[in-house]
PDB file of C-alpha atoms in Angstrom:
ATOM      1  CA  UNK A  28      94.295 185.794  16.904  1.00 49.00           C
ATOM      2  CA  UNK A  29      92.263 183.059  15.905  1.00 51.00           C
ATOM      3  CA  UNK A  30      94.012 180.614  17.529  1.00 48.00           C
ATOM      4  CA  UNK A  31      94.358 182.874  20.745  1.00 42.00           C
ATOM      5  CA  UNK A  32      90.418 182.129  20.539  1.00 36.00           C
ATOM      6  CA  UNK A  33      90.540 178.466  19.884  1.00 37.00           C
ATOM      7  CA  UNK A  34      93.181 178.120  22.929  1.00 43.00           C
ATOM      8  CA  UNK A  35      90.686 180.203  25.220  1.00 37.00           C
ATOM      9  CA  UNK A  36      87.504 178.059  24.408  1.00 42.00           C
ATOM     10  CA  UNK A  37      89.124 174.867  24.733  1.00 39.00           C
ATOM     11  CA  UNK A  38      90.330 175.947  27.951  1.00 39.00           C
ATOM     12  CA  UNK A  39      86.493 177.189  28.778  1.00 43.00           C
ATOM     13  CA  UNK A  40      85.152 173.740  27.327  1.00 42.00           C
ATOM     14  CA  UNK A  41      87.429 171.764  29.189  1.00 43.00           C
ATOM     15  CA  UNK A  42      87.059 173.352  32.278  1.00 43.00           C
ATOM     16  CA  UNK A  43      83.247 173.270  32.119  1.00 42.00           C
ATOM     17  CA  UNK A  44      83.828 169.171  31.284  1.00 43.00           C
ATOM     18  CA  UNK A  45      84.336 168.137  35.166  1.00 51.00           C
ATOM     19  CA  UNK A  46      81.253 170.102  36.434  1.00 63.00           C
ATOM     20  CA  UNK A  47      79.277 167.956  38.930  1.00 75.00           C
ATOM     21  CA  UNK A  48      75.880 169.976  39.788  1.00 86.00           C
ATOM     22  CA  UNK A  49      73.644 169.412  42.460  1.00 92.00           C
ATOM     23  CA  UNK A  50      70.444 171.175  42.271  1.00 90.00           C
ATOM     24  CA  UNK A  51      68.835 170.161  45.761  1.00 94.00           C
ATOM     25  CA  UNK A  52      69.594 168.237  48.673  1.00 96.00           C
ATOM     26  CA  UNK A  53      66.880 167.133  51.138  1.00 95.00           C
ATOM     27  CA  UNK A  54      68.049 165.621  54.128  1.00 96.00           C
ATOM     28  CA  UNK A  55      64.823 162.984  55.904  1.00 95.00           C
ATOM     29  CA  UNK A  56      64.945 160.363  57.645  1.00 92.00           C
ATOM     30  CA  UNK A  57      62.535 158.411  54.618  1.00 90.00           C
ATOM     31  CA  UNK A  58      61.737 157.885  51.384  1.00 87.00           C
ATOM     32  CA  UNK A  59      58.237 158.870  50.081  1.00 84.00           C
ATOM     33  CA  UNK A  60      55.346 156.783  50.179  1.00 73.00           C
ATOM     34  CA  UNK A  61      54.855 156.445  46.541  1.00 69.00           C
ATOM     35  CA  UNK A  62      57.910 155.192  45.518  1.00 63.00           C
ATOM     36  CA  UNK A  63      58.404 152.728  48.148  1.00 63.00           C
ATOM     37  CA  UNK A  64      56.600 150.360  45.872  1.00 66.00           C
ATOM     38  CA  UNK A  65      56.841 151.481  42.868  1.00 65.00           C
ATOM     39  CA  UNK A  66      59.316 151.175  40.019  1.00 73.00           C
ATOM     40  CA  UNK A  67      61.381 154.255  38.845  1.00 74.00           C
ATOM     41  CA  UNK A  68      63.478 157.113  40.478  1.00 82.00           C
ATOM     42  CA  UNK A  69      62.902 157.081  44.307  1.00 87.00           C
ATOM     43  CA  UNK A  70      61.619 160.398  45.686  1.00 88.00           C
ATOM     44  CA  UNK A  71      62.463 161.495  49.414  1.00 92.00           C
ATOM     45  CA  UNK A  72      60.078 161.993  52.304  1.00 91.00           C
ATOM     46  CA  UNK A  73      59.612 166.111  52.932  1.00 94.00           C
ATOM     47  CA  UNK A  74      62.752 166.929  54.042  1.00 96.00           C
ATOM     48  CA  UNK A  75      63.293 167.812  57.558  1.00 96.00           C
ATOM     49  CA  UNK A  76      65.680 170.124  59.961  1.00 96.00           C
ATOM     50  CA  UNK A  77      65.571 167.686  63.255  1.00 97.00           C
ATOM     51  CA  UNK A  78      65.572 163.998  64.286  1.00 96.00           C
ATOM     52  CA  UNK A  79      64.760 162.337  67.202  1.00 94.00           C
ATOM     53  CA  UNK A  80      67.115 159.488  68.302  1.00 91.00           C
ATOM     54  CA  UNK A  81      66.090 156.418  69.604  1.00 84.00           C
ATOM     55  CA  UNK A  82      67.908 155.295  72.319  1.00 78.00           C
ATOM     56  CA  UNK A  83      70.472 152.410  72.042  1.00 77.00           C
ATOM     57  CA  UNK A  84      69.674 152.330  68.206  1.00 82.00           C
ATOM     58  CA  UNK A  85      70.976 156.235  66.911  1.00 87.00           C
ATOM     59  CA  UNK A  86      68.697 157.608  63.832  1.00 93.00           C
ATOM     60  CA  UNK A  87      69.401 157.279  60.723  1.00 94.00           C
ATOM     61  CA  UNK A  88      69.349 160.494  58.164  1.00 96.00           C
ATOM     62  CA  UNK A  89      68.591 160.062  54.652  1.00 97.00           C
ATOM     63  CA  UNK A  90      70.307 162.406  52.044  1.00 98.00           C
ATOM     64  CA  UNK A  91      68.770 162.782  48.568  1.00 96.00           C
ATOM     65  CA  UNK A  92      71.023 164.995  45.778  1.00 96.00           C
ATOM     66  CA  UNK A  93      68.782 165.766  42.593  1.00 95.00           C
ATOM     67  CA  UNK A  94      72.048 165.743  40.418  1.00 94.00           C
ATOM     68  CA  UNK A  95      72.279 167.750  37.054  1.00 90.00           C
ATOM     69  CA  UNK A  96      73.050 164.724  34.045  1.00 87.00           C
ATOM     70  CA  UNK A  97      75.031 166.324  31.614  1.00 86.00           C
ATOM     71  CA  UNK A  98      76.831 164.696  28.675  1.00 86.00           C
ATOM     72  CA  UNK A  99      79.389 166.855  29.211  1.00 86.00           C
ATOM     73  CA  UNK A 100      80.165 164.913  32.225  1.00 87.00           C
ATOM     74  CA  UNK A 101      82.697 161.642  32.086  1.00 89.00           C
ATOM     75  CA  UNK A 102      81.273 158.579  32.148  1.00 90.00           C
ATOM     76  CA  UNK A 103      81.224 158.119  35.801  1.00 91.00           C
ATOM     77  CA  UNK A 104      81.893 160.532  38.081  1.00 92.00           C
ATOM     78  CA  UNK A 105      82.195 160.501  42.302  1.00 93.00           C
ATOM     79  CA  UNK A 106      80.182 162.611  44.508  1.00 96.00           C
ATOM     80  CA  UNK A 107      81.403 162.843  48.380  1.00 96.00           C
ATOM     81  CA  UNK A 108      78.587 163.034  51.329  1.00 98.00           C
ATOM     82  CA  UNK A 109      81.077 164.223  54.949  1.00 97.00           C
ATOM     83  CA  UNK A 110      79.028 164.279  57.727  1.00 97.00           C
ATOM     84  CA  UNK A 111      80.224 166.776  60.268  1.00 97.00           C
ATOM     85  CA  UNK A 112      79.206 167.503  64.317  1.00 97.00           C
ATOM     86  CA  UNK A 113      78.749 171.048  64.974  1.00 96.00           C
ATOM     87  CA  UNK A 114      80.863 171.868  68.471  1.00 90.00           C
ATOM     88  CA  UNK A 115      82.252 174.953  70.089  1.00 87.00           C
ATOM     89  CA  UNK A 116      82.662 176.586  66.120  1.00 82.00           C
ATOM     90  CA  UNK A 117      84.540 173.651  64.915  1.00 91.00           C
ATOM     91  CA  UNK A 118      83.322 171.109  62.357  1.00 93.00           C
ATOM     92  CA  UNK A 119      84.101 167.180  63.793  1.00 95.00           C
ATOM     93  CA  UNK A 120      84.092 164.741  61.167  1.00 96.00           C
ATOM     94  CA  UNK A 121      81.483 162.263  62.229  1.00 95.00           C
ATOM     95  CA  UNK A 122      81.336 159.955  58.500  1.00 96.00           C
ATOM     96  CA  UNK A 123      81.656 159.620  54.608  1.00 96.00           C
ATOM     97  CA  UNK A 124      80.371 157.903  51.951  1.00 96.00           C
ATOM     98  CA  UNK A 125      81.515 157.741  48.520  1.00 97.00           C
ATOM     99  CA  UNK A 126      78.933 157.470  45.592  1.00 96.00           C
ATOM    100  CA  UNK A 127      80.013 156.543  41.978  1.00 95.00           C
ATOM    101  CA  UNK A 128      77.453 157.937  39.718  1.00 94.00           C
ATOM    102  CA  UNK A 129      76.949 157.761  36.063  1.00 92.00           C
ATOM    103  CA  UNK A 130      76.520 161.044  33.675  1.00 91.00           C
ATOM    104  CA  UNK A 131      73.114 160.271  32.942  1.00 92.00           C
ATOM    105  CA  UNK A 132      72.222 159.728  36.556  1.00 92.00           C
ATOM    106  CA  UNK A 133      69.287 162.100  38.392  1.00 93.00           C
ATOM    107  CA  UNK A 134      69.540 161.366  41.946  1.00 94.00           C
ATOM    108  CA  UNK A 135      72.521 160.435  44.677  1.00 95.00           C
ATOM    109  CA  UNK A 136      70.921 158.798  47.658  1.00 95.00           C
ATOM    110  CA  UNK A 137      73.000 157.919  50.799  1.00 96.00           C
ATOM    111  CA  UNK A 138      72.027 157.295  54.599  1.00 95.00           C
ATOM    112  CA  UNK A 139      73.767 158.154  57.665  1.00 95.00           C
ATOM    113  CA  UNK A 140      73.371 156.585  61.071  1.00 94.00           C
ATOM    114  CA  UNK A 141      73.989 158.896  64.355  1.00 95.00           C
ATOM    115  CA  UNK A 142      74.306 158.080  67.615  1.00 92.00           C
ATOM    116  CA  UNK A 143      74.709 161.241  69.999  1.00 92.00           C
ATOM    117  CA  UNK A 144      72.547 164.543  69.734  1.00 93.00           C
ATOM    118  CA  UNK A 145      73.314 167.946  68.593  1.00 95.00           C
ATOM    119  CA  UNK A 146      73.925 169.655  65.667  1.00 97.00           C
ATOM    120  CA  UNK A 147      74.902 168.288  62.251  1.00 98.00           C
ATOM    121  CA  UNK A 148      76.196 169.335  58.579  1.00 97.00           C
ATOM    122  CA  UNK A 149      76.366 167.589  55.451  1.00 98.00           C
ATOM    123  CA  UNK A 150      78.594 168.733  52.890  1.00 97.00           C
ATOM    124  CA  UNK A 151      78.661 166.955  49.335  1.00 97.00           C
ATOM    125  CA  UNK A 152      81.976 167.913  47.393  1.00 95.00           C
ATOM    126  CA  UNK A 153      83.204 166.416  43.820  1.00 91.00           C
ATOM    127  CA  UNK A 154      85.007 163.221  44.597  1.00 89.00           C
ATOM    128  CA  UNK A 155      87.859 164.568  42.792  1.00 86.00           C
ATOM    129  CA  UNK A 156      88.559 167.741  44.793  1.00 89.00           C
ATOM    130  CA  UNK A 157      87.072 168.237  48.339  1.00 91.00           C
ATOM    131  CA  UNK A 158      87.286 172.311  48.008  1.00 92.00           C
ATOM    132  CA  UNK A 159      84.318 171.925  45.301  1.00 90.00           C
ATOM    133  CA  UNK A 160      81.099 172.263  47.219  1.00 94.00           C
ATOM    134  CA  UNK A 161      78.096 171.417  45.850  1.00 95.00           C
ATOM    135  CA  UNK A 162      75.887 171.251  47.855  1.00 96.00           C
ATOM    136  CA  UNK A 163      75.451 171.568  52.235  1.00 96.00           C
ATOM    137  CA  UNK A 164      72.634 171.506  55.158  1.00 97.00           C
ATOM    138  CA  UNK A 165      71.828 171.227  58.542  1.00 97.00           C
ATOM    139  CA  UNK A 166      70.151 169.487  60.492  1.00 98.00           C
ATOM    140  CA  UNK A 167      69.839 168.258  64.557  1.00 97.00           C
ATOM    141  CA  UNK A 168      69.329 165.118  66.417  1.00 96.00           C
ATOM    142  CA  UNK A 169      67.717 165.503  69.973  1.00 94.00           C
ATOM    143  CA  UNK A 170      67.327 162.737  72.369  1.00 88.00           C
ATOM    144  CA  UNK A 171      63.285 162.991  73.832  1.00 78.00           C
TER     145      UNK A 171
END
């Protein structure tokens, strides 16, 4: 019996090893004032649902992950940002990035450039398996 238990919380342990958390995303187009010249963790601008594109140059999207450290956690670990277009119900990839990220790391920050309108959604999924989502949003880009 006692091993039974030993087997089962291994198991449990191991399992709960690999376990990437994001606690929020916010998805802007900047960083905040106040850490664009200072020195420490960056903080995003207020996050926001729509972008306008400039014409000939697309818009660029900022996405911020606050990320979970955890010792727990392997020494580095990958987090996956897809970028899908929203169309007639289907999901188009539009763009990826891959971020390697240490276990005592607090933030993931990545940028995205788009240029045509409509309707977007991130999705950030362990770089080791693409079913494990983390985190996701929307947002739209509108031409003015």
């Amino acid at each position: 019996m006692i091993r039974f238990l030993l087997i089962v919380m291994l198991l449990f342990v191991c399992g709960q090893s690999q376990a990437q958390t994001v606690a929020k995303l916010t998805i802007t187009d900047n960083l905040a004032a106040s850490s664009k010249f200072g020195y420490g963790k960056p903080k995003p601008a207020p996050a926001k649902d729509q972008f306008e594109m400039i014409e000939d140059k697309g818009t660029q999207v900022l996405f911020y992950a606050d990320v979970t450290p955890s010792e727990t956690l392997p020494d580095a670990y990958r987090l996956l940002f897809t970028a899908y277009k929203l169309s007639s119900g289907k999901n188009e990839w539009v763009d990826e990035r891959m971020l390697d990220l240490k276990k005592t790391s607090t933030y993931a920050l990545t940028a995205v450039n788009f240029f045509d309108s409509g309707d977007y959604k991130i999705v950030i999924t362990s770089g080791d398996n693409k079913d494990v989502v983390l985190a996701e949003g929307n947002f739209s880009i509108y031409k003015n």
